[in-house]
CSV table of C-alpha atoms and ligand atoms in Angstrom, one decimal:
chain,number,residue,atom,x,y,z
A,1,MET,CA,-0.9,-10.3,17.9
A,2,CYS,CA,2.7,-11.2,18.8
A,3,GLY,CA,5.6,-9.1,20.0
A,4,ILE,CA,9.1,-9.4,18.5
A,5,ALA,CA,12.5,-7.9,19.2
A,6,GLY,CA,16.0,-8.3,17.9
A,7,ILE,CA,19.3,-6.7,19.1
A,8,ILE,CA,22.8,-6.6,17.7
A,9,ALA,CA,25.2,-4.8,20.0
A,10,ASN,CA,28.7,-4.5,21.6
A,11,PHE,CA,27.4,-6.1,24.8
A,12,GLU,CA,25.5,-9.2,25.9
A,13,VAL,CA,21.9,-8.9,24.7
A,14,SER,CA,19.9,-11.6,26.5
A,15,GLY,CA,18.9,-9.4,29.5
A,16,PHE,CA,17.9,-6.5,27.2
A,17,LEU,CA,15.8,-8.8,25.0
A,18,CYS,CA,14.1,-10.1,28.1
A,19,TRP,CA,13.2,-6.6,29.2
A,20,ALA,CA,12.0,-5.7,25.7
A,21,LEU,CA,9.8,-8.8,25.6
A,22,HIS,CA,8.5,-8.0,29.0
A,23,THR,CA,7.4,-4.6,27.7
A,24,LEU,CA,5.8,-6.3,24.7
A,25,GLN,CA,3.9,-8.8,26.9
A,26,HIS,CA,0.5,-7.2,26.1
A,27,ARG,CA,1.0,-8.5,22.5
A,28,GLY,CA,1.0,-12.1,23.6
A,29,GLN,CA,1.0,-14.1,26.8
A,30,GLU,CA,0.8,-17.7,25.7
A,31,SER,CA,4.5,-18.3,25.4
A,32,GLY,CA,7.9,-16.7,24.6
A,33,GLY,CA,11.5,-17.3,23.8
A,34,ILE,CA,14.9,-15.9,23.1
A,35,SER,CA,17.7,-17.2,20.8
A,36,THR,CA,21.2,-15.7,20.9
A,37,TYR,CA,24.3,-16.3,18.8
A,38,ASN,CA,27.8,-16.6,20.2
A,39,SER,CA,30.9,-17.8,18.4
A,40,GLY,CA,29.1,-20.2,16.0
A,41,THR,CA,26.6,-21.5,18.6
A,42,VAL,CA,22.9,-20.6,18.8
A,43,HIS,CA,21.7,-20.6,22.4
A,44,LYS,CA,18.0,-20.8,22.9
A,45,TYR,CA,15.4,-20.9,25.6
A,46,LYS,CA,11.6,-20.8,25.4
A,47,GLY,CA,8.5,-21.8,27.3
A,48,TYR,CA,4.8,-21.2,28.1
A,49,GLY,CA,3.6,-18.3,30.1
A,50,LEU,CA,4.7,-14.8,30.9
A,51,VAL,CA,8.2,-13.6,30.2
A,52,SER,CA,8.8,-13.2,34.0
A,53,ALA,CA,7.9,-16.8,34.5
A,54,ILE,CA,9.9,-18.2,31.6
A,55,PHE,CA,13.3,-16.6,32.2
A,56,THR,CA,15.5,-16.6,35.3
A,57,ASN,CA,18.9,-15.0,35.8
A,58,ASP,CA,20.4,-18.5,35.2
A,59,THR,CA,18.6,-19.1,31.9
A,60,LEU,CA,19.5,-15.5,30.7
A,61,SER,CA,23.1,-16.0,31.6
A,62,ALA,CA,23.2,-19.2,29.6
A,63,LEU,CA,21.9,-17.2,26.5
A,64,ALA,CA,25.4,-15.8,25.7
A,65,GLY,CA,25.9,-13.5,22.7
A,66,LYS,CA,25.9,-10.0,21.4
A,67,THR,CA,23.2,-10.8,18.8
A,68,GLY,CA,19.7,-12.2,19.6
A,69,ILE,CA,16.0,-12.3,18.8
A,70,GLY,CA,13.0,-12.8,21.0
A,71,HIS,CA,9.2,-13.4,20.7
A,72,VAL,CA,6.1,-13.3,22.8
A,73,ARG,CA,3.3,-15.3,21.2
A,74,TYR,CA,-0.4,-15.0,20.9
A,75,PRO,CA,-1.5,-18.0,18.7
A,76,THR,CA,-3.2,-17.2,15.4
A,77,THR,CA,-1.9,-19.5,12.7
A,78,GLY,CA,-0.9,-22.8,14.2
A,79,GLY,CA,-2.1,-24.2,17.6
A,80,SER,CA,-0.7,-23.9,21.1
A,81,GLU,CA,1.7,-26.8,20.6
A,82,GLN,CA,5.2,-26.4,22.1
A,83,GLU,CA,6.7,-26.7,18.5
A,84,ASN,CA,5.0,-23.4,17.6
A,85,ILE,CA,6.7,-21.4,20.3
A,86,GLN,CA,9.2,-19.0,18.7
A,87,PRO,CA,12.0,-18.2,17.9
A,88,PHE,CA,12.3,-21.2,15.5
A,89,ASN,CA,15.8,-22.4,15.0
A,90,PHE,CA,17.2,-24.3,12.0
A,91,MET,CA,20.5,-25.7,10.8
A,92,PHE,CA,21.1,-26.2,7.1
A,93,ARG,CA,24.3,-26.6,5.0
A,94,GLY,CA,26.4,-25.2,7.8
A,95,HIS,CA,24.2,-22.2,8.4
A,96,SER,CA,22.1,-21.4,11.5
A,97,LEU,CA,18.8,-19.6,11.1
A,98,SER,CA,16.7,-18.3,13.9
A,99,ILE,CA,13.5,-16.4,13.1
A,100,VAL,CA,10.5,-14.6,14.8
A,101,HIS,CA,7.4,-13.2,13.1
A,102,ASN,CA,4.4,-11.1,14.0
A,103,GLY,CA,1.5,-11.3,11.6
A,104,ASN,CA,-0.4,-13.8,9.6
A,105,LEU,CA,0.2,-15.0,6.0
A,106,VAL,CA,-2.9,-15.6,3.9
A,107,ASN,CA,-1.2,-18.0,1.5
A,108,THR,CA,0.4,-20.4,4.0
A,109,ASP,CA,-1.4,-23.5,2.7
A,110,GLU,CA,-0.3,-23.0,-0.9
A,111,LEU,CA,3.3,-22.3,0.0
A,112,ARG,CA,3.4,-25.3,2.4
A,113,TYR,CA,2.0,-27.5,-0.3
A,114,GLU,CA,4.6,-26.2,-2.8
A,115,TYR,CA,7.6,-26.6,-0.5
A,116,GLU,CA,6.4,-30.1,0.7
A,117,GLY,CA,6.4,-31.0,-3.0
A,118,ARG,CA,10.1,-30.0,-3.1
A,119,GLY,CA,10.8,-32.4,-0.2
A,120,HIS,CA,10.7,-29.8,2.6
A,121,ILE,CA,9.4,-31.3,5.8
A,122,PHE,CA,7.6,-28.9,8.2
A,123,SER,CA,7.8,-29.6,11.9
A,124,THR,CA,5.3,-27.0,13.1
A,125,THR,CA,1.9,-25.7,11.9
A,126,SER,CA,3.0,-22.1,12.0
A,127,ASP,CA,3.3,-19.8,8.9
A,128,THR,CA,6.6,-18.6,10.3
A,129,GLU,CA,8.2,-21.9,9.3
A,130,VAL,CA,7.1,-21.3,5.7
A,131,ILE,CA,8.9,-18.0,5.7
A,132,ALA,CA,12.0,-19.8,7.1
A,133,ALA,CA,11.7,-22.5,4.4
A,134,ILE,CA,11.6,-20.0,1.6
A,135,LEU,CA,14.6,-18.1,3.0
A,136,ALA,CA,16.6,-21.3,3.5
A,137,ASN,CA,15.7,-22.7,0.1
A,138,GLU,CA,17.0,-19.6,-1.6
A,139,ILE,CA,20.3,-19.5,0.4
A,140,ILE,CA,20.8,-23.3,-0.3
A,141,HIS,CA,20.5,-22.4,-4.0
A,142,ASP,CA,23.4,-19.9,-3.7
A,143,GLN,CA,21.3,-16.8,-3.5
A,144,THR,CA,22.6,-13.9,-1.4
A,145,VAL,CA,20.6,-13.2,1.8
A,146,ASP,CA,19.4,-10.0,0.3
A,147,ALA,CA,18.1,-11.9,-2.8
A,148,ALA,CA,16.5,-14.5,-0.5
A,149,ILE,CA,14.6,-11.8,1.4
A,150,SER,CA,13.5,-10.2,-1.8
A,151,PHE,CA,12.2,-13.5,-3.2
A,152,CYS,CA,10.5,-14.4,0.1
A,153,MET,CA,8.7,-11.1,0.3
A,154,GLN,CA,7.4,-11.6,-3.2
A,155,ARG,CA,6.1,-15.0,-2.4
A,156,ILE,CA,4.5,-14.5,1.0
A,157,CYS,CA,1.2,-12.6,1.2
A,158,GLY,CA,-0.4,-11.2,4.4
A,159,SER,CA,0.9,-9.2,7.3
A,160,TYR,CA,4.4,-9.8,8.5
A,161,ALA,CA,7.1,-8.1,10.6
A,162,VAL,CA,10.0,-10.5,10.6
A,163,ILE,CA,13.4,-10.6,12.4
A,164,PHE,CA,15.9,-13.3,11.7
A,165,MET,CA,19.4,-14.1,12.7
A,166,LEU,CA,21.6,-15.9,10.1
A,167,ASP,CA,25.0,-17.0,11.4
A,168,GLY,CA,24.9,-14.2,13.9
A,169,ALA,CA,23.9,-11.5,11.4
A,170,LEU,CA,20.6,-9.7,12.1
A,171,TYR,CA,18.0,-9.0,9.4
A,172,THR,CA,14.5,-7.7,9.5
A,173,PHE,CA,11.7,-7.0,7.0
A,174,ARG,CA,8.2,-5.6,7.0
A,175,ASP,CA,5.3,-6.3,4.7
A,176,PRO,CA,4.7,-3.8,1.8
A,177,LEU,CA,1.5,-2.6,3.4
A,178,GLY,CA,3.1,-2.0,6.8
A,179,ILE,CA,0.1,-3.8,8.5
A,180,LYS,CA,2.0,-4.8,11.7
A,181,PRO,CA,4.3,-2.3,13.4
A,182,LEU,CA,8.1,-2.5,13.5
A,183,CYS,CA,10.5,0.1,14.6
A,184,LEU,CA,14.3,0.7,14.8
A,185,GLY,CA,16.3,2.1,17.6
A,186,TRP,CA,20.0,2.5,18.7
A,187,PHE,CA,22.0,2.1,21.8
A,188,LYS,CA,24.5,4.8,22.8
A,189,ASP,CA,26.9,2.1,23.8
A,190,GLY,CA,26.9,0.7,20.2
A,191,GLY,CA,24.2,-1.4,18.6
A,192,TYR,CA,20.7,-1.5,17.2
A,193,ILE,CA,17.3,-2.9,18.2
A,194,VAL,CA,14.3,-3.6,16.2
A,195,ALA,CA,11.0,-4.3,17.9
A,196,SER,CA,7.2,-4.3,17.5
A,197,GLU,CA,6.7,-1.2,19.5
A,198,SER,CA,8.7,1.8,20.6
A,199,VAL,CA,8.0,1.1,24.3
A,200,ALA,CA,10.4,-1.9,24.0
A,201,LEU,CA,13.1,0.6,23.0
A,202,ASP,CA,12.3,2.9,25.9
A,203,ALA,CA,12.5,-0.1,28.3
A,204,VAL,CA,16.1,-1.0,27.3
A,205,GLY,CA,17.3,2.6,27.1
A,206,ALA,CA,17.5,2.7,23.3
A,207,LYS,CA,16.5,5.7,21.2
A,208,LEU,CA,13.9,5.4,18.5
A,209,ILE,CA,15.4,6.2,15.1
A,210,ARG,CA,12.3,5.5,12.9
A,211,ASP,CA,9.8,2.9,11.9
A,212,VAL,CA,10.9,0.2,9.5
A,213,ALA,CA,9.1,1.3,6.3
A,214,PRO,CA,6.5,-0.9,4.7
A,215,GLY,CA,8.3,-3.1,2.2
A,216,GLU,CA,11.7,-2.3,3.6
A,217,SER,CA,14.4,-4.8,4.6
A,218,LEU,CA,17.3,-4.0,7.0
A,219,ARG,CA,20.6,-5.7,7.5
A,220,LEU,CA,22.0,-4.7,10.9
A,221,ARG,CA,25.5,-4.6,12.1
A,222,ALA,CA,26.6,-3.3,15.5
A,223,GLY,CA,27.7,-0.1,13.9
A,224,LYS,CA,25.7,0.2,10.7
A,225,VAL,CA,22.3,-0.3,9.2
A,226,TYR,CA,21.9,-1.2,5.6
A,227,SER,CA,18.4,-0.6,4.1
A,228,ARG,CA,16.7,-1.8,0.9
A,229,GLN,CA,13.2,-0.9,-0.2
A,230,VAL,CA,12.2,-4.3,-1.6
A,231,MET,CA,8.5,-3.9,-2.2
A,232,SER,CA,6.3,-0.9,-2.7
A,233,ALA,CA,2.6,-0.4,-2.3
A,234,SER,CA,0.6,2.5,-3.7
A,235,SER,CA,-0.3,3.3,0.0
A,236,PRO,CA,0.3,1.5,3.3
A,237,ALA,CA,-2.5,-0.2,5.3
A,238,HIS,CA,-1.6,0.2,8.9
A,239,CYS,CA,-3.9,-1.8,11.2
A,240,VAL,CA,-6.3,0.6,12.9
A,241,PHE,CA,-6.6,-1.8,15.8
A,242,GLU,CA,-3.0,-1.1,16.8
A,243,TYR,CA,-4.2,2.4,17.6
A,244,ILE,CA,-7.5,1.4,19.1
A,245,TYR,CA,-6.4,-1.5,21.3
A,246,PHE,CA,-3.4,-3.7,20.5
A,247,ALA,CA,-0.5,-1.3,21.1
A,248,ARG,CA,0.5,0.1,24.4
A,249,ALA,CA,-0.8,3.6,24.8
A,250,ASP,CA,2.8,4.9,25.4
A,251,SER,CA,4.0,3.6,22.0
A,252,VAL,CA,4.5,5.7,18.9
A,253,ILE,CA,3.5,3.7,15.9
A,254,ASP,CA,4.3,4.9,12.3
A,255,GLY,CA,5.1,8.3,13.7
A,256,ILE,CA,1.8,8.6,15.7
A,257,SER,CA,1.4,8.6,19.4
A,258,VAL,CA,-1.1,5.9,20.4
A,259,TYR,CA,-2.1,7.7,23.5
A,260,ASP,CA,-2.9,10.9,21.6
A,261,VAL,CA,-5.1,8.9,19.1
A,262,ARG,CA,-7.0,7.3,21.9
A,263,GLN,CA,-7.6,10.7,23.6
A,264,LYS,CA,-8.8,12.3,20.4
A,265,ILE,CA,-11.1,9.3,19.8
A,266,GLY,CA,-12.5,9.9,23.3
A,267,ALA,CA,-13.0,13.7,22.7
A,268,LEU,CA,-14.8,13.0,19.4
A,269,LEU,CA,-16.9,10.2,21.0
A,270,ALA,CA,-18.1,12.7,23.6
A,271,LYS,CA,-19.4,15.0,20.8
A,272,GLU,CA,-21.0,12.1,19.0
A,273,ALA,CA,-22.5,10.4,22.1
A,274,ALA,CA,-23.8,13.6,23.8
A,275,VAL,CA,-24.8,11.6,26.9
A,276,THR,CA,-25.6,13.2,30.2
A,277,ALA,CA,-24.1,11.4,33.2
A,278,ASP,CA,-22.4,11.8,36.6
A,279,ILE,CA,-19.0,10.2,35.8
A,280,THR,CA,-16.9,9.1,32.9
A,281,SER,CA,-15.0,5.9,33.7
A,282,PRO,CA,-12.7,3.8,31.6
A,283,ILE,CA,-12.8,0.1,31.4
A,284,PRO,CA,-9.2,-0.3,32.3
A,285,ASP,CA,-6.6,-0.3,30.8
A,286,SER,CA,-7.3,0.0,27.1
A,287,GLY,CA,-10.2,2.4,27.6
A,288,THR,CA,-8.3,4.8,29.8
A,289,ALA,CA,-6.8,7.2,27.3
A,290,ALA,CA,-10.1,7.5,25.5
A,291,ALA,CA,-11.9,8.1,28.7
A,292,THR,CA,-9.6,11.0,29.6
A,293,GLY,CA,-10.4,12.5,26.3
A,294,TYR,CA,-14.1,11.9,26.7
A,295,ALA,CA,-14.1,13.5,30.2
A,296,ALA,CA,-12.1,16.5,29.1
A,297,ALA,CA,-14.3,17.2,26.1
A,298,SER,CA,-17.7,16.5,27.8
A,299,GLY,CA,-16.9,18.1,31.2
A,300,ILE,CA,-18.2,15.0,32.9
A,301,PRO,CA,-15.7,14.2,35.6
A,302,PHE,CA,-13.3,11.3,35.2
A,303,ARG,CA,-13.7,8.8,38.0
A,304,GLU,CA,-12.7,5.2,38.0
A,305,ALA,CA,-15.7,2.9,38.4
A,306,LEU,CA,-13.6,-0.2,38.1
A,307,ILE,CA,-10.2,-1.2,39.4
A,308,LYS,CA,-8.2,-3.7,37.6
A,309,ASN,CA,-6.3,-6.5,39.2
A,310,ARG,CA,-3.1,-6.0,37.3
A,311,TYR,CA,-2.0,-9.6,37.7
A,312,THR,CA,-4.6,-11.2,35.4
A,313,GLY,CA,-4.1,-11.3,31.6
A,314,ARG,CA,-6.0,-9.3,29.0
A,315,THR,CA,-9.3,-11.0,28.6
A,316,PHE,CA,-9.5,-10.7,24.8
A,317,ILE,CA,-6.2,-12.5,24.2
A,318,MET,CA,-7.0,-15.5,26.4
A,319,PRO,CA,-7.3,-18.3,24.0
A,320,THR,CA,-10.6,-19.9,25.0
A,321,GLN,CA,-14.0,-18.5,25.9
A,322,ALA,CA,-14.1,-20.3,29.3
A,323,LYS,CA,-10.8,-18.7,30.2
A,324,ARG,CA,-12.0,-15.3,29.0
A,325,GLU,CA,-15.2,-15.5,31.2
A,326,MET,CA,-13.2,-16.4,34.2
A,327,ALA,CA,-10.6,-13.7,33.6
A,328,VAL,CA,-13.3,-11.0,33.6
A,329,ARG,CA,-14.5,-12.0,37.0
A,330,MET,CA,-11.0,-12.0,38.4
A,331,LYS,CA,-9.9,-8.9,36.7
A,332,LEU,CA,-12.2,-6.0,37.5
A,333,ASN,CA,-13.7,-4.8,40.8
A,334,PRO,CA,-16.0,-1.8,41.1
A,335,VAL,CA,-15.4,1.3,43.3
A,336,ARG,CA,-18.8,1.3,45.1
A,337,GLY,CA,-18.7,4.9,46.1
A,338,HIS,CA,-18.2,6.1,42.5
A,339,ILE,CA,-21.1,4.0,41.2
A,340,THR,CA,-24.0,3.7,43.6
A,341,GLY,CA,-26.9,5.9,42.6
A,342,LYS,CA,-24.9,7.4,39.7
A,343,SER,CA,-25.3,7.6,36.0
A,344,VAL,CA,-22.0,6.1,34.6
A,345,ILE,CA,-20.4,6.4,31.2
A,346,LEU,CA,-18.1,3.4,30.6
A,347,VAL,CA,-15.5,3.9,27.9
A,348,ASP,CA,-14.1,0.8,26.3
A,349,ASP,CA,-12.0,0.1,23.2
A,350,SER,CA,-14.2,-2.3,21.3
A,351,ILE,CA,-17.0,-4.9,21.4
A,352,VAL,CA,-15.9,-8.2,19.9
A,353,ARG,CA,-18.1,-10.9,21.2
A,354,GLY,CA,-20.1,-8.8,23.7
A,355,THR,CA,-19.6,-11.2,26.6
A,356,THR,CA,-17.1,-9.0,28.4
A,357,SER,CA,-19.2,-5.8,28.0
A,358,ARG,CA,-22.3,-7.7,29.2
A,359,ARG,CA,-20.5,-9.0,32.3
A,360,ILE,CA,-18.9,-5.7,33.2
A,361,ILE,CA,-22.3,-3.8,32.9
A,362,ALA,CA,-23.9,-6.4,35.1
A,363,ILE,CA,-21.2,-5.9,37.7
A,364,VAL,CA,-21.6,-2.1,37.6
A,365,ARG,CA,-25.4,-2.4,37.9
A,366,GLU,CA,-25.0,-4.9,40.7
A,367,PHE,CA,-23.1,-2.2,42.6
A,368,GLY,CA,-26.0,0.3,42.3
A,369,ALA,CA,-25.4,2.3,39.1
A,370,LYS,CA,-28.6,4.1,38.0
A,371,GLU,CA,-27.6,4.1,34.3
A,372,VAL,CA,-24.7,2.6,32.4
A,373,HIS,CA,-23.9,4.3,29.1
A,374,LEU,CA,-21.4,2.4,27.0
A,375,CYS,CA,-19.1,4.4,24.7
A,376,ILE,CA,-16.9,2.5,22.4
A,377,ALA,CA,-13.7,3.8,20.9
A,378,SER,CA,-14.1,1.8,17.7
A,379,PRO,CA,-16.8,1.5,15.1
A,380,PRO,CA,-18.6,-1.9,15.3
A,381,VAL,CA,-16.3,-4.9,14.4
A,382,ILE,CA,-18.4,-6.6,11.7
A,383,ALA,CA,-15.9,-8.8,9.9
A,384,PRO,CA,-13.1,-11.3,10.6
A,385,CYS,CA,-9.4,-10.4,10.6
A,386,TYR,CA,-7.2,-12.7,8.5
A,387,LEU,CA,-4.1,-10.7,9.2
A,388,GLY,CA,-3.1,-11.6,12.8
A,389,THR,CA,-6.0,-10.9,15.1
A,390,ASP,CA,-8.1,-13.6,16.8
A,391,PHE,CA,-11.6,-12.8,15.7
A,392,PRO,CA,-11.7,-15.2,12.8
A,393,THR,CA,-15.4,-15.9,12.2
A,394,ARG,CA,-18.3,-13.6,11.6
A,395,GLU,CA,-20.5,-15.8,13.8
A,396,GLU,CA,-18.4,-14.8,16.8
A,397,LEU,CA,-18.8,-11.1,16.2
A,398,ILE,CA,-21.8,-9.7,17.9
A,399,SER,CA,-22.0,-6.6,15.6
A,400,HIS,CA,-21.9,-8.7,12.5
A,401,HIS,CA,-25.4,-10.1,13.1
A,402,LYS,CA,-26.9,-7.4,15.4
A,403,SER,CA,-27.6,-3.7,15.0
A,404,VAL,CA,-26.2,-1.2,17.5
A,405,GLU,CA,-29.6,-1.1,19.2
A,406,GLU,CA,-29.7,-5.0,19.4
A,407,VAL,CA,-26.2,-5.0,20.8
A,408,ARG,CA,-27.2,-2.4,23.4
A,409,LYS,CA,-30.1,-4.7,24.5
A,410,ALA,CA,-27.8,-7.8,24.5
A,411,VAL,CA,-25.2,-6.2,26.8
A,412,LYS,CA,-28.0,-4.4,28.8
A,413,ALA,CA,-26.6,-0.9,28.5
A,414,THR,CA,-28.7,2.2,28.9
A,415,SER,CA,-27.2,3.6,25.7
A,416,LEU,CA,-24.5,2.4,23.3
A,417,THR,CA,-22.4,4.7,21.1
A,418,HIS,CA,-19.5,3.7,18.9
A,419,ILE,CA,-17.1,6.3,17.5
A,420,SER,CA,-18.0,6.9,13.8
A,421,PHE,CA,-15.7,5.6,11.2
A,422,GLU,CA,-14.9,9.2,10.1
A,423,GLY,CA,-14.2,10.1,13.7
A,424,LEU,CA,-11.8,7.2,14.1
A,425,VAL,CA,-9.9,8.1,10.9
A,426,LYS,CA,-9.8,11.8,11.9
A,427,ALA,CA,-8.3,10.8,15.3
A,428,ILE,CA,-5.6,8.7,13.8
A,429,GLY,CA,-4.7,11.5,11.4
A,430,LEU,CA,-3.8,9.4,8.4
A,431,PRO,CA,-5.9,9.2,5.2
A,432,CYS,CA,-8.3,6.4,5.2
A,433,SER,CA,-6.4,4.9,2.2
A,434,HIS,CA,-3.4,4.4,4.5
A,435,LEU,CA,-5.2,2.2,7.0
A,436,CYS,CA,-6.4,-1.4,7.1
A,437,THR,CA,-10.0,-1.3,8.2
A,438,GLY,CA,-11.0,-4.8,7.1
A,439,CYS,CA,-12.7,-5.8,10.3
A,440,LEU,CA,-14.7,-2.6,10.4
A,441,THR,CA,-15.7,-2.6,6.7
A,442,GLY,CA,-15.3,-6.1,5.4
A,443,VAL,CA,-13.0,-4.7,2.7
A,444,TYR,CA,-9.4,-5.8,2.9
A,445,PRO,CA,-6.2,-4.3,1.6
A,446,LEU,CA,-5.1,-7.6,0.0
A,447,ALA,CA,-6.7,-10.5,-1.8
A,448,ILE,CA,-8.4,-12.9,0.6
A,449,PRO,CA,-10.5,-15.7,-0.9
A,450,GLY,CA,-14.2,-14.9,-0.6
A,451,GLU,CA,-13.6,-11.4,0.7
A,452,GLU,CA,-13.8,-8.0,-1.0
A,453,ARG,CA,-10.5,-6.3,-1.7
A,454,GLU,CA,-9.5,-2.6,-1.9
A,455,LEU,CA,-7.8,-1.4,-5.0
A,456,ARG,CA,-4.2,-1.1,-3.9
A,457,ASP,CA,-1.2,-2.0,-6.0
A,458,ILE,CA,1.8,-3.8,-4.6
A,459,GLU,CA,5.0,-4.2,-6.6
A,460,ARG,CA,8.5,-5.2,-6.3
A,461,ILE,CA,10.9,-2.3,-6.8
A,462,ASP,CA,14.6,-2.4,-7.6
A,463,PRO,CA,16.0,-4.8,-4.9
A,464,TYR,CA,19.5,-3.5,-5.3
A,465,LYS,CA,18.6,0.1,-4.5
A,466,ASN,CA,20.5,0.7,-1.2
A,467,MET,CA,20.1,3.5,1.2
A,468,GLU,CA,21.4,3.9,4.7
A,469,ALA,CA,19.2,4.5,7.7
B,1,SF4,S1,-8.6,-6.6,9.7
B,1,SF4,FE1,-8.8,-5.2,11.5
B,1,SF4,S2,-7.5,-6.2,13.1
B,1,SF4,FE2,-7.0,-7.2,11.2
B,1,SF4,S3,-5.2,-6.0,10.4
B,1,SF4,FE3,-7.0,-5.1,9.5
B,1,SF4,S4,-7.6,-3.4,10.9
B,1,SF4,FE4,-6.2,-4.8,12.0
């Protein structure tokens, strides 16, 4: 979970990058930053907190340039140290390199060790710096930027959507499985944008062209996009949790409307749960689209049982358990008249640790609900994610060590229904073989030490095969 954006245009880009990052804020709230390039100088500004708190008109004015990249961070690899706030900026042999990354490499340690052996000194604990080190090392050894990207993509393993700026030129590449989203858009006034989600394009008035393909690398100029298919996989492995929870509902990811997927999940869940109740309510906001689908398919009226304080962060992406607990209390307040004496269906996106569900059900019962039926828009999360999501240990996952019935008892729900795995895949509309479902099945699309791997081939294809976007 992180959000990234890059713009190259005929106009100053810092304000547009700030809006794009603000729109991607749901992907990371710990910190953010922007780097721009203007006449040989890289301007940079970054800090902790929300985008609206980091940037002011003055700081944005100081970020001069018609090319820039930005990042909002949720920490996965590397801690919350200031050094790990992106973009990272480097100078080497007269070049300036600024880079942002969404995803998680699974071979960071080996690569760090190898490059430290060659004399490279790392100043952060982030996997993104490893990507930068590989790119810089190739360029130092007289490789073209395209060749450096190809080499880098062959060496790094994991999920990655990367945007970098080298001497004011903008490049981007996406891992061969397309695990994390990345899309391309254009400005009618001249220029291009790449960003994690299409909502960032909408926010800045850009038009979506298409998704960056898995294994593709793009070199962007203000008037042209050069594309190379650097890596190829027998099938992609798009993260199912982008559709369930991570992405904004109004995004279109890999050609699929996230809102539509969530509504379909809700409709299928209504058939699978077959619960009788007085109202269908979302746990806002990520359960809302699924709840509308549930209500429409079941005929049980949609009524909001809980109102969200929109000025507190998403509980799941708060970095510590204590902060998550406090955030739930601050975040949701019941609508007493919709709850008292009623049988309530609560629709949520997922159960990870179970603490949030337990607390919300307790609040709804406290306000007089007769029954609380919990309907979950994902199958049980039973395994860790090594590819960019912060549920790293099996011990933390309530569904890893408890059956559905045991989880129901633990969260004190009247009933608990998860969408079936088949129902989820049907709602997304892609073949199961095109999805990463590692955290739901314990079987991953690439090699992770100690874990089971799906059979999926990844190869380098002709790096000089050019095609235009
Ligand atoms: S393991 Fe789960 S959260 Fe991680 S990339 Fe795969 S589907 Fe997404």
